[in-house]
mmCIF file of C-alpha atoms in Angstrom:
data_model
loop_
_atom_site.group_PDB
_atom_site.id
_atom_site.type_symbol
_atom_site.label_atom_id
_atom_site.label_comp_id
_atom_site.label_asym_id
_atom_site.label_seq_id
_atom_site.Cartn_x
_atom_site.Cartn_y
_atom_site.Cartn_z
ATOM 1 C CA MET A 1 24.747 2.958 14.786
ATOM 2 C CA ALA A 2 21.150 3.796 15.745
ATOM 3 C CA ARG A 3 18.168 2.764 13.620
ATOM 4 C CA TYR A 4 14.906 4.681 13.384
ATOM 5 C CA PHE A 5 11.472 4.016 11.891
ATOM 6 C CA ILE A 6 9.736 6.945 10.170
ATOM 7 C CA TYR A 7 5.923 6.889 10.078
ATOM 8 C CA LEU A 8 4.716 9.011 7.178
ATOM 9 C CA ALA A 9 1.835 9.684 4.789
ATOM 10 C CA TYR A 10 1.788 10.941 1.229
ATOM 11 C CA ASP A 11 -0.460 11.886 -1.644
ATOM 12 C CA GLY A 12 1.011 9.880 -4.513
ATOM 13 C CA ALA A 13 -0.429 11.967 -7.366
ATOM 14 C CA ASN A 14 2.839 13.767 -8.157
ATOM 15 C CA TYR A 15 5.144 10.774 -7.752
ATOM 16 C CA HIS A 16 6.204 7.789 -9.829
ATOM 17 C CA GLY A 17 5.579 5.588 -6.790
ATOM 18 C CA TRP A 18 7.552 5.036 -3.605
ATOM 19 C CA GLN A 19 10.725 3.617 -5.125
ATOM 20 C CA ILE A 20 13.548 5.702 -6.577
ATOM 21 C CA GLN A 21 13.228 5.976 -10.372
ATOM 22 C CA PRO A 22 15.943 7.007 -12.816
ATOM 23 C CA ASN A 23 13.667 9.464 -14.633
ATOM 24 C CA GLY A 24 10.873 10.503 -12.302
ATOM 25 C CA SER A 25 10.349 11.854 -8.810
ATOM 26 C CA SER A 26 9.676 9.305 -6.064
ATOM 27 C CA VAL A 27 8.604 9.547 -2.428
ATOM 28 C CA GLN A 28 11.691 7.608 -1.289
ATOM 29 C CA GLU A 29 14.086 10.029 -3.007
ATOM 30 C CA THR A 30 12.227 13.106 -1.693
ATOM 31 C CA LEU A 31 12.369 11.745 1.867
ATOM 32 C CA MET A 32 16.059 10.825 1.554
ATOM 33 C CA LYS A 33 16.937 14.314 0.301
ATOM 34 C CA ALA A 34 15.120 15.958 3.238
ATOM 35 C CA LEU A 35 16.804 13.644 5.785
ATOM 36 C CA SER A 36 20.247 14.108 4.219
ATOM 37 C CA THR A 37 19.803 17.898 4.231
ATOM 38 C CA PHE A 38 18.772 17.984 7.883
ATOM 39 C CA LEU A 39 21.376 15.469 9.146
ATOM 40 C CA ARG A 40 24.130 16.753 6.787
ATOM 41 C CA SER A 41 24.999 13.221 5.799
ATOM 42 C CA GLU A 42 24.033 10.833 2.987
ATOM 43 C CA ILE A 43 21.058 8.913 4.380
ATOM 44 C CA GLU A 44 19.556 5.780 2.828
ATOM 45 C CA VAL A 45 15.880 5.058 3.479
ATOM 46 C CA VAL A 46 14.271 1.606 3.208
ATOM 47 C CA GLY A 47 10.466 1.417 2.898
ATOM 48 C CA ALA A 48 8.007 -1.217 4.117
ATOM 49 C CA GLY A 49 6.904 -1.767 0.528
ATOM 50 C CA ARG A 50 6.690 -0.230 -2.911
ATOM 51 C CA THR A 51 3.549 1.655 -3.849
ATOM 52 C CA ASP A 52 3.005 2.176 -7.587
ATOM 53 C CA ALA A 53 2.778 5.489 -9.431
ATOM 54 C CA GLY A 54 -0.162 7.576 -8.211
ATOM 55 C CA VAL A 55 -0.922 5.329 -5.217
ATOM 56 C CA HIS A 56 -1.282 7.058 -1.825
ATOM 57 C CA ALA A 57 -0.278 6.120 1.716
ATOM 58 C CA ARG A 58 -2.149 7.132 4.836
ATOM 59 C CA LEU A 59 0.610 5.257 6.649
ATOM 60 C CA MET A 60 3.950 4.116 5.232
ATOM 61 C CA VAL A 61 6.882 3.054 7.400
ATOM 62 C CA ALA A 62 10.552 3.369 6.447
ATOM 63 C CA HIS A 63 13.835 2.966 8.314
ATOM 64 C CA PHE A 64 17.160 4.790 8.300
ATOM 65 C CA ASP A 65 20.426 4.636 10.263
ATOM 66 C CA PHE A 66 22.385 7.436 11.889
ATOM 67 C CA ASP A 67 25.588 7.322 13.924
ATOM 68 C CA LYS A 68 24.252 9.476 16.781
ATOM 69 C CA GLU A 69 21.258 9.464 19.112
ATOM 70 C CA LEU A 70 18.558 11.754 17.724
ATOM 71 C CA ASP A 71 15.740 13.658 19.375
ATOM 72 C CA VAL A 72 12.854 12.032 17.502
ATOM 73 C CA ASP A 73 10.458 14.976 17.985
ATOM 74 C CA THR A 74 13.000 17.387 16.481
ATOM 75 C CA VAL A 75 13.546 15.060 13.501
ATOM 76 C CA THR A 76 9.773 14.855 12.909
ATOM 77 C CA ASP A 77 9.382 18.626 13.082
ATOM 78 C CA LYS A 78 12.402 19.399 10.868
ATOM 79 C CA LEU A 79 11.403 16.841 8.220
ATOM 80 C CA ASN A 80 7.901 18.309 7.989
ATOM 81 C CA ARG A 81 9.413 21.750 7.373
ATOM 82 C CA LEU A 82 11.703 20.419 4.631
ATOM 83 C CA LEU A 83 9.244 18.100 2.877
ATOM 84 C CA PRO A 84 6.690 19.273 0.282
ATOM 85 C CA PRO A 85 3.013 19.659 1.343
ATOM 86 C CA ASP A 86 2.070 16.248 -0.116
ATOM 87 C CA ILE A 87 4.352 14.274 2.249
ATOM 88 C CA GLY A 88 3.865 14.397 6.023
ATOM 89 C CA VAL A 89 5.816 12.687 8.808
ATOM 90 C CA TYR A 90 3.737 11.551 11.808
ATOM 91 C CA ALA A 91 6.491 10.194 14.018
ATOM 92 C CA VAL A 92 10.083 8.953 14.207
ATOM 93 C CA LYS A 93 10.768 6.043 16.587
ATOM 94 C CA ARG A 94 14.005 4.462 17.799
ATOM 95 C CA VAL A 95 14.078 0.724 17.026
ATOM 96 C CA LYS A 96 16.498 -2.169 17.526
ATOM 97 C CA GLU A 97 19.555 -2.069 15.270
ATOM 98 C CA ASP A 98 18.446 -5.052 13.183
ATOM 99 C CA ALA A 99 14.782 -3.965 12.846
ATOM 100 C CA HIS A 100 13.770 -3.857 9.169
ATOM 101 C CA ALA A 101 10.849 -1.817 7.829
ATOM 102 C CA ARG A 102 10.157 -4.310 5.046
ATOM 103 C CA PHE A 103 11.146 -7.752 6.329
ATOM 104 C CA ASP A 104 9.839 -7.345 9.885
ATOM 105 C CA ALA A 105 6.376 -6.133 8.856
ATOM 106 C CA THR A 106 3.772 -8.708 9.945
ATOM 107 C CA TYR A 107 0.935 -7.279 7.857
ATOM 108 C CA ARG A 108 0.028 -4.498 5.446
ATOM 109 C CA THR A 109 -3.473 -3.114 4.924
ATOM 110 C CA TYR A 110 -4.757 -1.412 1.761
ATOM 111 C CA LYS A 111 -8.058 0.294 0.972
ATOM 112 C CA TYR A 112 -9.507 0.890 -2.495
ATOM 113 C CA TYR A 113 -12.316 3.439 -2.968
ATOM 114 C CA VAL A 114 -15.003 3.453 -5.666
ATOM 115 C CA THR A 115 -17.878 5.860 -6.284
ATOM 116 C CA THR A 116 -20.996 5.503 -8.432
ATOM 117 C CA ARG A 117 -21.592 9.257 -8.608
ATOM 118 C CA LYS A 118 -19.725 12.012 -10.419
ATOM 119 C CA ASP A 119 -18.311 13.851 -7.422
ATOM 120 C CA PRO A 120 -15.697 16.575 -7.960
ATOM 121 C CA PHE A 121 -14.525 16.269 -4.345
ATOM 122 C CA VAL A 122 -13.610 12.574 -4.390
ATOM 123 C CA ARG A 123 -12.472 12.259 -8.014
ATOM 124 C CA SER A 124 -8.770 12.337 -7.068
ATOM 125 C CA TYR A 125 -9.163 9.578 -4.472
ATOM 126 C CA ALA A 126 -11.918 7.248 -5.742
ATOM 127 C CA TRP A 127 -12.496 5.371 -8.997
ATOM 128 C CA ARG A 128 -15.756 6.305 -10.663
ATOM 129 C CA LEU A 129 -18.006 3.438 -11.773
ATOM 130 C CA PHE A 130 -20.724 4.018 -14.329
ATOM 131 C CA GLN A 131 -22.984 1.216 -13.139
ATOM 132 C CA THR A 132 -24.037 -0.153 -9.752
ATOM 133 C CA LEU A 133 -22.229 -3.355 -8.867
ATOM 134 C CA ASP A 134 -23.428 -6.433 -6.980
ATOM 135 C CA PHE A 135 -21.315 -5.889 -3.869
ATOM 136 C CA GLU A 136 -22.811 -8.954 -2.141
ATOM 137 C CA ALA A 137 -21.479 -11.197 -4.905
ATOM 138 C CA MET A 138 -18.150 -9.357 -4.751
ATOM 139 C CA ASN A 139 -17.952 -10.056 -1.012
ATOM 140 C CA ARG A 140 -18.682 -13.742 -1.564
ATOM 141 C CA ALA A 141 -15.891 -13.846 -4.154
ATOM 142 C CA ALA A 142 -13.535 -11.946 -1.805
ATOM 143 C CA GLN A 143 -14.079 -14.652 0.843
ATOM 144 C CA THR A 144 -12.543 -17.259 -1.500
ATOM 145 C CA LEU A 145 -9.194 -15.443 -1.231
ATOM 146 C CA PHE A 146 -8.793 -16.984 2.251
ATOM 147 C CA ASP A 147 -8.691 -20.475 0.713
ATOM 148 C CA TYR A 148 -5.483 -19.814 -1.242
ATOM 149 C CA THR A 149 -1.897 -18.686 -0.752
ATOM 150 C CA ASP A 150 -0.542 -18.602 -4.334
ATOM 151 C CA PHE A 151 -1.691 -15.391 -6.041
ATOM 152 C CA THR A 152 0.298 -15.578 -9.287
ATOM 153 C CA SER A 153 -2.901 -14.648 -11.174
ATOM 154 C CA PHE A 154 -2.849 -11.200 -9.558
ATOM 155 C CA SER A 155 0.869 -10.465 -9.847
ATOM 156 C CA LYS A 156 2.598 -8.231 -12.355
ATOM 157 C CA LEU A 157 4.579 -10.470 -14.719
ATOM 158 C CA HIS A 158 8.380 -10.853 -14.526
ATOM 159 C CA THR A 159 8.932 -9.534 -11.011
ATOM 160 C CA ASP A 160 12.010 -10.423 -8.986
ATOM 161 C CA VAL A 161 10.239 -12.104 -6.045
ATOM 162 C CA LYS A 162 11.077 -15.680 -5.050
ATOM 163 C CA THR A 163 7.502 -16.659 -4.162
ATOM 164 C CA ASN A 164 3.986 -15.570 -5.096
ATOM 165 C CA ASN A 165 2.574 -16.832 -1.789
ATOM 166 C CA CYS A 166 0.725 -14.434 0.502
ATOM 167 C CA ARG A 167 -1.498 -15.000 3.523
ATOM 168 C CA ILE A 168 -4.719 -12.982 3.290
ATOM 169 C CA MET A 169 -6.062 -11.822 6.673
ATOM 170 C CA GLN A 170 -8.924 -9.493 5.636
ATOM 171 C CA ALA A 171 -10.803 -8.946 2.361
ATOM 172 C CA TYR A 172 -14.202 -7.247 2.240
ATOM 173 C CA TRP A 173 -16.267 -4.482 0.643
ATOM 174 C CA GLU A 174 -18.316 -2.064 2.718
ATOM 175 C CA GLN A 175 -20.388 1.008 1.974
ATOM 176 C CA CYS A 176 -18.811 4.192 3.350
ATOM 177 C CA GLY A 177 -21.182 6.819 1.899
ATOM 178 C CA GLU A 178 -24.387 7.041 -0.108
ATOM 179 C CA ASN A 179 -22.533 6.391 -3.370
ATOM 180 C CA GLU A 180 -19.165 5.246 -2.081
ATOM 181 C CA TRP A 181 -17.744 1.826 -1.328
ATOM 182 C CA VAL A 182 -14.360 0.743 -0.030
ATOM 183 C CA PHE A 183 -12.507 -2.554 -0.361
ATOM 184 C CA THR A 184 -10.189 -3.424 2.539
ATOM 185 C CA ILE A 185 -7.520 -6.082 2.122
ATOM 186 C CA GLN A 186 -4.846 -7.129 4.620
ATOM 187 C CA ALA A 187 -2.072 -9.694 4.104
ATOM 188 C CA ASP A 188 1.383 -10.552 5.395
ATOM 189 C CA ARG A 189 2.767 -9.377 2.032
ATOM 190 C CA PHE A 190 1.544 -8.284 -1.398
ATOM 191 C CA LEU A 191 2.800 -8.905 -4.917
ATOM 192 C CA ARG A 192 3.431 -6.093 -7.388
ATOM 193 C CA ASN A 193 0.114 -4.720 -8.653
ATOM 194 C CA MET A 194 -1.795 -7.387 -6.665
ATOM 195 C CA VAL A 195 -4.438 -5.245 -4.963
ATOM 196 C CA ARG A 196 -5.396 -3.447 -8.178
ATOM 197 C CA ALA A 197 -5.664 -6.782 -10.039
ATOM 198 C CA VAL A 198 -7.784 -8.326 -7.257
ATOM 199 C CA VAL A 199 -10.131 -5.306 -7.284
ATOM 200 C CA GLY A 200 -10.346 -5.380 -11.092
ATOM 201 C CA THR A 201 -11.327 -9.062 -11.035
ATOM 202 C CA LEU A 202 -13.862 -8.547 -8.214
ATOM 203 C CA VAL A 203 -15.442 -5.754 -10.283
ATOM 204 C CA GLU A 204 -15.942 -8.337 -13.089
ATOM 205 C CA VAL A 205 -17.924 -10.379 -10.531
ATOM 206 C CA GLY A 206 -19.908 -7.256 -9.541
ATOM 207 C CA ARG A 207 -20.771 -6.583 -13.185
ATOM 208 C CA GLY A 208 -22.039 -10.146 -13.613
ATOM 209 C CA LYS A 209 -19.289 -11.049 -16.100
ATOM 210 C CA LEU A 210 -17.669 -13.542 -13.730
ATOM 211 C CA SER A 211 -19.263 -15.877 -11.170
ATOM 212 C CA VAL A 212 -17.896 -16.522 -7.686
ATOM 213 C CA GLU A 213 -16.791 -19.955 -8.915
ATOM 214 C CA GLY A 214 -15.211 -18.246 -11.921
ATOM 215 C CA PHE A 215 -13.260 -15.996 -9.557
ATOM 216 C CA ARG A 216 -12.020 -19.093 -7.737
ATOM 217 C CA LYS A 217 -10.890 -20.598 -11.073
ATOM 218 C CA VAL A 218 -8.967 -17.397 -11.893
ATOM 219 C CA ILE A 219 -6.914 -17.872 -8.695
ATOM 220 C CA GLU A 220 -6.376 -21.574 -9.421
ATOM 221 C CA GLN A 221 -5.166 -20.950 -12.993
ATOM 222 C CA LYS A 222 -2.136 -18.990 -11.677
ATOM 223 C CA ASP A 223 -2.162 -16.969 -14.873
ATOM 224 C CA ARG A 224 -2.256 -13.147 -14.913
ATOM 225 C CA CYS A 225 -4.039 -13.191 -18.287
ATOM 226 C CA SER A 226 -7.074 -14.939 -16.769
ATOM 227 C CA ALA A 227 -7.658 -12.190 -14.186
ATOM 228 C CA GLY A 228 -9.358 -8.819 -14.742
ATOM 229 C CA SER A 229 -7.518 -5.624 -15.644
ATOM 230 C CA SER A 230 -5.781 -3.537 -13.003
ATOM 231 C CA VAL A 231 -7.902 -0.699 -11.707
ATOM 232 C CA PRO A 232 -6.453 2.858 -11.601
ATOM 233 C CA GLY A 233 -3.906 3.645 -8.874
ATOM 234 C CA HIS A 234 -5.319 6.998 -7.695
ATOM 235 C CA ALA A 235 -8.034 5.303 -5.575
ATOM 236 C CA LEU A 236 -5.644 2.979 -3.713
ATOM 237 C CA PHE A 237 -4.274 3.743 -0.233
ATOM 238 C CA LEU A 238 -1.774 1.911 1.931
ATOM 239 C CA VAL A 239 -3.353 2.519 5.353
ATOM 240 C CA ASP A 240 -1.416 0.418 7.883
ATOM 241 C CA VAL A 241 1.756 -1.622 8.408
ATOM 242 C CA GLY A 242 2.129 -3.789 11.508
ATOM 243 C CA TYR A 243 5.239 -4.729 13.506
ATOM 244 C CA PRO A 244 5.980 -6.830 16.593
ATOM 245 C CA GLU A 245 6.349 -4.804 19.804
ATOM 246 C CA TYR A 246 9.839 -6.136 20.585
ATOM 247 C CA LEU A 247 11.404 -4.128 17.721
ATOM 248 C CA PHE A 248 10.905 -0.832 19.523
ATOM 249 C CA GLU A 249 13.404 0.543 22.002
#
């Protein structure tokens, strides 16, 4: 049995997230249908993570198994012909048989975009703010994330994970246009809804409703109710997933 990683991107606007849903279209199901059609066999696809409804991916990685050697360029080309315009496959790579798209990922990177101007050309991919925020204070608060590993305060309640511990590797805001800012966060893993809850709480700091020390207390309380609300999903992008070199054939 040969295992392959698929590197893909998608606009999440028309999907109920990555994961298969009983009553809505998902990216995972759409990809599985295209693969199964092309390979004429029932193919299961396992993703590196689960993006929520409306969230986008500039780079998602998933794996699948097939009982024959495949020409990876042909698979890439055929999938792109079968998939809808809002899902694109960049590459298919042969990996070791026990390589796992989710469990072997060493980091994941997300970006969240905000804009302070009404702009019809970014409205689908950035969250509009109606006041200017104190991004310096937000960056000071973001730095406190490195001091902790338990992020229960930013997790969706009642999830099936065994631990709420994550190791944050990057967390910062930067200006990317006259009226646009982007928050980049990288960690070994993320909890359900975590990035949107972190951004929502940092925005409270930027609005002056929460101090940097207050942000620290939110983390320490390990209580979702103490954190800010989750920001909208349409401005969130999964942009990178990292793997050790030895997984690739």
